[in-house]
C-alpha atoms as a PDB file:
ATOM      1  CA  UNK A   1       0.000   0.000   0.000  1.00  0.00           C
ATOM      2  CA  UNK A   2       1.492   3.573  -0.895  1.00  0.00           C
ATOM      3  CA  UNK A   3       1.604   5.697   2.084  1.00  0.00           C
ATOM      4  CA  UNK A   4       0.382   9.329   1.665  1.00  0.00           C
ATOM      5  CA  UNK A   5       2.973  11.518   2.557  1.00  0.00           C
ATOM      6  CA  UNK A   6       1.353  14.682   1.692  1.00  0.00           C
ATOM      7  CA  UNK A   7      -1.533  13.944   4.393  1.00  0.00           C
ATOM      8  CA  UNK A   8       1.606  12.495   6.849  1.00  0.00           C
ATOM      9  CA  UNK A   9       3.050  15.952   6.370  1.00  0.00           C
ATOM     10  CA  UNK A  10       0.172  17.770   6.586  1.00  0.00           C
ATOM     11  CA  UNK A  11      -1.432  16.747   9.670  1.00  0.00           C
ATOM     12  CA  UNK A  12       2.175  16.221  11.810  1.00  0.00           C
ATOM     13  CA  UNK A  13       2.986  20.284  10.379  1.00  0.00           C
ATOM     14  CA  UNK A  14      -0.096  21.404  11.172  1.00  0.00           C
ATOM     15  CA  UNK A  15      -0.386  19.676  14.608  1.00  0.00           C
ATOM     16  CA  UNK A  16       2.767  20.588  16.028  1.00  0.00           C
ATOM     17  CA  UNK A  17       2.405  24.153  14.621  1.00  0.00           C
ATOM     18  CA  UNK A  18      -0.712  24.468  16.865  1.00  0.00           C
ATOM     19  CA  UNK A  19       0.979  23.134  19.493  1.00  0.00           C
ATOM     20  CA  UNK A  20       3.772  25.453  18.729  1.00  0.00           C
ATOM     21  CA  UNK A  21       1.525  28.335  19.022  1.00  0.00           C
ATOM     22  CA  UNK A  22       0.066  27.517  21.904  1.00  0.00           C
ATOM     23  CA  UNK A  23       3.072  27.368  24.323  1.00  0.00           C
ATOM     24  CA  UNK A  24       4.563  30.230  22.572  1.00  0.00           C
ATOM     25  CA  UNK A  25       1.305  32.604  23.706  1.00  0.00           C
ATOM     26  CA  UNK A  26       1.737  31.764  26.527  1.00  0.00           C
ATOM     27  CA  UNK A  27       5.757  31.927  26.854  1.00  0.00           C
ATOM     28  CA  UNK A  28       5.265  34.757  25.203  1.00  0.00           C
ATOM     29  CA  UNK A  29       2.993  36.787  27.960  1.00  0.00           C
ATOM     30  CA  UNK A  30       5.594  35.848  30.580  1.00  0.00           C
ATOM     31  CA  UNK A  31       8.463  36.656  28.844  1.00  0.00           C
ATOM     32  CA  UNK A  32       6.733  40.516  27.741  1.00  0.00           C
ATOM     33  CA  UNK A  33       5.914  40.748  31.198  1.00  0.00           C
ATOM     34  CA  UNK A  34       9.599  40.811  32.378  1.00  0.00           C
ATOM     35  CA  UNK A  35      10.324  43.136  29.273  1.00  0.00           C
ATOM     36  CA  UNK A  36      11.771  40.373  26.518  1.00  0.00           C
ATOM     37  CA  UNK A  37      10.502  39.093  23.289  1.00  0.00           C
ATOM     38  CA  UNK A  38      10.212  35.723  22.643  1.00  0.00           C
ATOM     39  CA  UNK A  39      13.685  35.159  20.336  1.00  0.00           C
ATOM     40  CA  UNK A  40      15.211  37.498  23.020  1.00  0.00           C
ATOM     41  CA  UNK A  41      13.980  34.948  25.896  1.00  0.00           C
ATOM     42  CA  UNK A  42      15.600  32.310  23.543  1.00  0.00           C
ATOM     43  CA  UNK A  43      18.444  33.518  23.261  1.00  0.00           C
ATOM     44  CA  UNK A  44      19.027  34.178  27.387  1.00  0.00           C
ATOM     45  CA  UNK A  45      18.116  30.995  27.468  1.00  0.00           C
ATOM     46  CA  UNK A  46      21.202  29.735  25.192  1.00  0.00           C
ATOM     47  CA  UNK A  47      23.576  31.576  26.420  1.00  0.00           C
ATOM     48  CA  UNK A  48      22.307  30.982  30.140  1.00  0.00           C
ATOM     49  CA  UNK A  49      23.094  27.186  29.728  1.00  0.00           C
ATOM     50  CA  UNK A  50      26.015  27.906  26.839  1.00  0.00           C
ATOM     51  CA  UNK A  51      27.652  31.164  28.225  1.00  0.00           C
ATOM     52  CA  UNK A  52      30.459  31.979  25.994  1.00  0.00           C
ATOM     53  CA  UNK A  53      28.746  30.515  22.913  1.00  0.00           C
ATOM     54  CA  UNK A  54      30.189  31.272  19.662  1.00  0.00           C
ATOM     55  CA  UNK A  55      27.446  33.305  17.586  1.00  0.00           C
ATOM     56  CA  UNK A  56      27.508  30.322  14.690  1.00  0.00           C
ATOM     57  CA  UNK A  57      26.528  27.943  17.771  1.00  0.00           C
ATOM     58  CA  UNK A  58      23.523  30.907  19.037  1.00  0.00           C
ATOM     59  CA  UNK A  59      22.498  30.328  15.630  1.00  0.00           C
ATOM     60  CA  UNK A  60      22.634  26.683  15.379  1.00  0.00           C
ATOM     61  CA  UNK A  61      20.856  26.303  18.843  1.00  0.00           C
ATOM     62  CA  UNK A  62      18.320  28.602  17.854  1.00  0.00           C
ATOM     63  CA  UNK A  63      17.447  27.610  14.451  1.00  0.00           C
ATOM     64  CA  UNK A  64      18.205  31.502  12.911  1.00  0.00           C
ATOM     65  CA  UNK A  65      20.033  33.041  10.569  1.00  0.00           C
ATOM     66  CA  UNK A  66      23.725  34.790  11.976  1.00  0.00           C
ATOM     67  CA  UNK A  67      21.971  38.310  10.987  1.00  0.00           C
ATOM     68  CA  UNK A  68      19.181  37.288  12.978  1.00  0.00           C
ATOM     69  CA  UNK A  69      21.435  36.516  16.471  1.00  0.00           C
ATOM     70  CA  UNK A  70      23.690  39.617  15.322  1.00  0.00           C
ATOM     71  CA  UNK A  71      20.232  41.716  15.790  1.00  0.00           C
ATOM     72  CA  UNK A  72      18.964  39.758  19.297  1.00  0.00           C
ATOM     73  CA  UNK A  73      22.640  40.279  20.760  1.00  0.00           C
ATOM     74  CA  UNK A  74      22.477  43.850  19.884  1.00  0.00           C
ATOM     75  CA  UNK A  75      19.331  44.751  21.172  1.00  0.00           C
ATOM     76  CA  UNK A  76      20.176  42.291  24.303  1.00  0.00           C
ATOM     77  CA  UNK A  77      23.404  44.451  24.556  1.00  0.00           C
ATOM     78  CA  UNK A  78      21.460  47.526  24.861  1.00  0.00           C
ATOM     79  CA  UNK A  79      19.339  46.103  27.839  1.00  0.00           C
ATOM     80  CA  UNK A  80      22.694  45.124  29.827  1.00  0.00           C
ATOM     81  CA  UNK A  81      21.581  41.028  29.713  1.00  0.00           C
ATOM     82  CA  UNK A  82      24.574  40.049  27.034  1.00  0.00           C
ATOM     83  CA  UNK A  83      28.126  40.647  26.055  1.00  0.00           C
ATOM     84  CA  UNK A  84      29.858  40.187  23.127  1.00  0.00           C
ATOM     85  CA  UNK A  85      33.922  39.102  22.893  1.00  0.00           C
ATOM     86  CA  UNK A  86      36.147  38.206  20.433  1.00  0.00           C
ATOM     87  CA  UNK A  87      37.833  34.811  21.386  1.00  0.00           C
ATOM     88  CA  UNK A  88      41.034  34.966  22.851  1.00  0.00           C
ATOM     89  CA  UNK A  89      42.141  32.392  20.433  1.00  0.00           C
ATOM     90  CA  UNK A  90      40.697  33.179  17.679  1.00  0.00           C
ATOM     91  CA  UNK A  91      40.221  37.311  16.370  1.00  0.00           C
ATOM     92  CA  UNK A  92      37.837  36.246  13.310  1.00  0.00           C
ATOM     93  CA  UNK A  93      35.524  34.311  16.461  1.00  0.00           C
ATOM     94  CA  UNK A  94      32.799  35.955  18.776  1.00  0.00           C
ATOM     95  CA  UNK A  95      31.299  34.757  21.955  1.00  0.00           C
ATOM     96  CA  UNK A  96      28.128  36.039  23.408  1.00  0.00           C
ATOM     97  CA  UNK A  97      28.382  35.806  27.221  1.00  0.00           C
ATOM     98  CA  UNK A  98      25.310  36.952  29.542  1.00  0.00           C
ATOM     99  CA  UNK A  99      25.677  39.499  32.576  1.00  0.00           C
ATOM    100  CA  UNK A 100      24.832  39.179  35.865  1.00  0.00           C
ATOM    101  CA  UNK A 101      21.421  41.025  35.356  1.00  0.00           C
ATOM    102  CA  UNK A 102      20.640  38.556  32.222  1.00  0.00           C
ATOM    103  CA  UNK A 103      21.047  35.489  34.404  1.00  0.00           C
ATOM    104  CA  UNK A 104      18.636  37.364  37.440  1.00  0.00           C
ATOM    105  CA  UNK A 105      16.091  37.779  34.529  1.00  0.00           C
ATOM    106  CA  UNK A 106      16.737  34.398  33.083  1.00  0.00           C
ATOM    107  CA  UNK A 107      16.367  32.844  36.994  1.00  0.00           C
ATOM    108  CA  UNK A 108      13.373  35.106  37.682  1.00  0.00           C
ATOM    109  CA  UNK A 109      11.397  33.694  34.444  1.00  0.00           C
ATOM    110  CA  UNK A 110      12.224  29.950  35.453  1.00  0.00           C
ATOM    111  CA  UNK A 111      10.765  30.718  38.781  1.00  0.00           C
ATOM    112  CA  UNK A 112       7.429  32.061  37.198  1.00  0.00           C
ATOM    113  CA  UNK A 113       6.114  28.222  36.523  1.00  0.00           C
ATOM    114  CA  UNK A 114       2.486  29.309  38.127  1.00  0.00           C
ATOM    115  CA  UNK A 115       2.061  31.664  34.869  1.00  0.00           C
ATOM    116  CA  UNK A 116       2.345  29.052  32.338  1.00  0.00           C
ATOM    117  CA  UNK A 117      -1.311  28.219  31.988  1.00  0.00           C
ATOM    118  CA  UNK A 118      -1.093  25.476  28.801  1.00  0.00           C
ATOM    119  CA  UNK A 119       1.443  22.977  30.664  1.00  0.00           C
ATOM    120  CA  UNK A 120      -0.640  23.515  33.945  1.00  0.00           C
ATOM    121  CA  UNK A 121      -3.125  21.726  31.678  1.00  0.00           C
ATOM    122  CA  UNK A 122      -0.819  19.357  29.888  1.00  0.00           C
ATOM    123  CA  UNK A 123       0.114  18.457  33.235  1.00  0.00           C
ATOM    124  CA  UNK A 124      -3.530  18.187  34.910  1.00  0.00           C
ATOM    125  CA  UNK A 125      -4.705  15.478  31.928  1.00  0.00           C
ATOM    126  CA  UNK A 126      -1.173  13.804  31.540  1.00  0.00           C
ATOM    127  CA  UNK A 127       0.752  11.126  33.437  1.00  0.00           C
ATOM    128  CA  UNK A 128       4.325  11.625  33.965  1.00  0.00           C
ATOM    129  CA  UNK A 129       5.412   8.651  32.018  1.00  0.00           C
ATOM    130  CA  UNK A 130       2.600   9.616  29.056  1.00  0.00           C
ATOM    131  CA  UNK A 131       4.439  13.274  29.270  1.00  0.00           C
ATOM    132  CA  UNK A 132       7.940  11.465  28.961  1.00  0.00           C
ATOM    133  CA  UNK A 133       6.631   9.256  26.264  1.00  0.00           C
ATOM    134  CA  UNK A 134       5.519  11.959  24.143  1.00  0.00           C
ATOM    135  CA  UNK A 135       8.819  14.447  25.039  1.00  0.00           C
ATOM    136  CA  UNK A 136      10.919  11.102  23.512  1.00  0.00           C
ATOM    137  CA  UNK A 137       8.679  10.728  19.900  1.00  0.00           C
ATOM    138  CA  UNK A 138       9.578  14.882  19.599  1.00  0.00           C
ATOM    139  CA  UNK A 139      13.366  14.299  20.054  1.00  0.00           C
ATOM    140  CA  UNK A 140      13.070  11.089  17.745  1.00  0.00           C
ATOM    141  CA  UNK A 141      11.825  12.849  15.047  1.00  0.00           C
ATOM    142  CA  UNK A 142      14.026  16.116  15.553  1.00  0.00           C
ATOM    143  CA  UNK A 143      17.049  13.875  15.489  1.00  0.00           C
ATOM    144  CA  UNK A 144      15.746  12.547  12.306  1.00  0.00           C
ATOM    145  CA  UNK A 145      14.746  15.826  10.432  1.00  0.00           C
ATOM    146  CA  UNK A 146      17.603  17.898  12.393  1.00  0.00           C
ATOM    147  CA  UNK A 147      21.231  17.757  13.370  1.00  0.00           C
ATOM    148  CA  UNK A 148      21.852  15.438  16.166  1.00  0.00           C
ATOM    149  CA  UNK A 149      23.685  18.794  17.742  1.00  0.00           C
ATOM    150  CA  UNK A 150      20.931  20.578  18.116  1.00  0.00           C
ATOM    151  CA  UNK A 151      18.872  17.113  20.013  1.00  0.00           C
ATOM    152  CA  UNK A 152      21.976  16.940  22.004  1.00  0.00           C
ATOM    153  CA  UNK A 153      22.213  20.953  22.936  1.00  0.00           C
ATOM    154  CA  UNK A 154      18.569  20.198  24.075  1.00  0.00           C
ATOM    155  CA  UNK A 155      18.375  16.867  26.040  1.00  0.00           C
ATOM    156  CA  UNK A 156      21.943  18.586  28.018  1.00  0.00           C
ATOM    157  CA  UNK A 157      20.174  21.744  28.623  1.00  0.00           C
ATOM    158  CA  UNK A 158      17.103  20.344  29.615  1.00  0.00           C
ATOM    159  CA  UNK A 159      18.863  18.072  32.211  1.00  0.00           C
ATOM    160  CA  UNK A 160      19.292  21.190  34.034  1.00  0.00           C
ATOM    161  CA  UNK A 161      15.873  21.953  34.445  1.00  0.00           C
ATOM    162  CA  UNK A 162      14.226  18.138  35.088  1.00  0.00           C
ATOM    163  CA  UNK A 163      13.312  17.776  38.965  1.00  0.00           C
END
């Protein structure tokens, strides 16, 4: 039997793009609330875990283009949350490293769990194991469709945050 791969890629795209959207709503009213955009939150949150980052590695980790990170560490700059160096071994290399006042922001937004409304109902109607279950299928498929680097960057990361 031929499998259609049109309707396999239409309903996974359109599924996780909901999905998308709805956790980035509501990342996205926490994160305004403490004065960030969303890519500006993402970025924080590379450099938090990856301080010293080069900007090809920013823009790896965050799936953007190197004018696009150039842009968030400028206007990150601005705020006093990042700094840029050139690497000591390296002139033609720069690292993004974030302040002291970027990691207070960064701490006070992983303490704000109570305003995250759509995981406080993933997590009402989900098991732990179901949760862990589904978590596993997304990093399958992203280490199919994307580097293993980037599944790696995120299952290390995450580690940080698991209780």
């Amino acid at each position: 039997m031929k499998s259609n791969k049109l309707y396999i890629l239409y309903v996974i795209s359109n599924l996780i793009r909901g999905l998308n959207k709805a956790l980035e709503n509501d990342l996205k009213k926490t994160t305004s609330s403490h004065g960030l955009t969303l890519p500006q939150f993402y970025l924080l949150s590379i450099i938090y875990y990856k301080n010293g980052a080069t900007l090809s590695e920013v823009s790896e980790y965050g799936n953007w283009h190197l004018s696009t990170v150039m842009d968030l560490i400028r206007r990150t700059e601005k705020k006093g949350l990042t700094r840029k160096e050139l690497d000591g071994n390296d002139a033609r290399t720069k690292r993004v490293y974030i302040t002291e006042e970027g990691k207070e922001l960064f701490n006070s937004l992983k303490d704000a769990n109570d305003e995250y409304k759509f995981l406080e109902t993933i997590l009402q109607n989900e098991s732990s194991e179901s949760i862990e279950k589904k978590i596993n299928s997304l990093y399958d498929m992203n280490k199919v469709l994307n580097q293993d680097r980037l599944v790696g960057y995120v299952r290390e990361t995450a580690n940080v945050l698991k209780v």
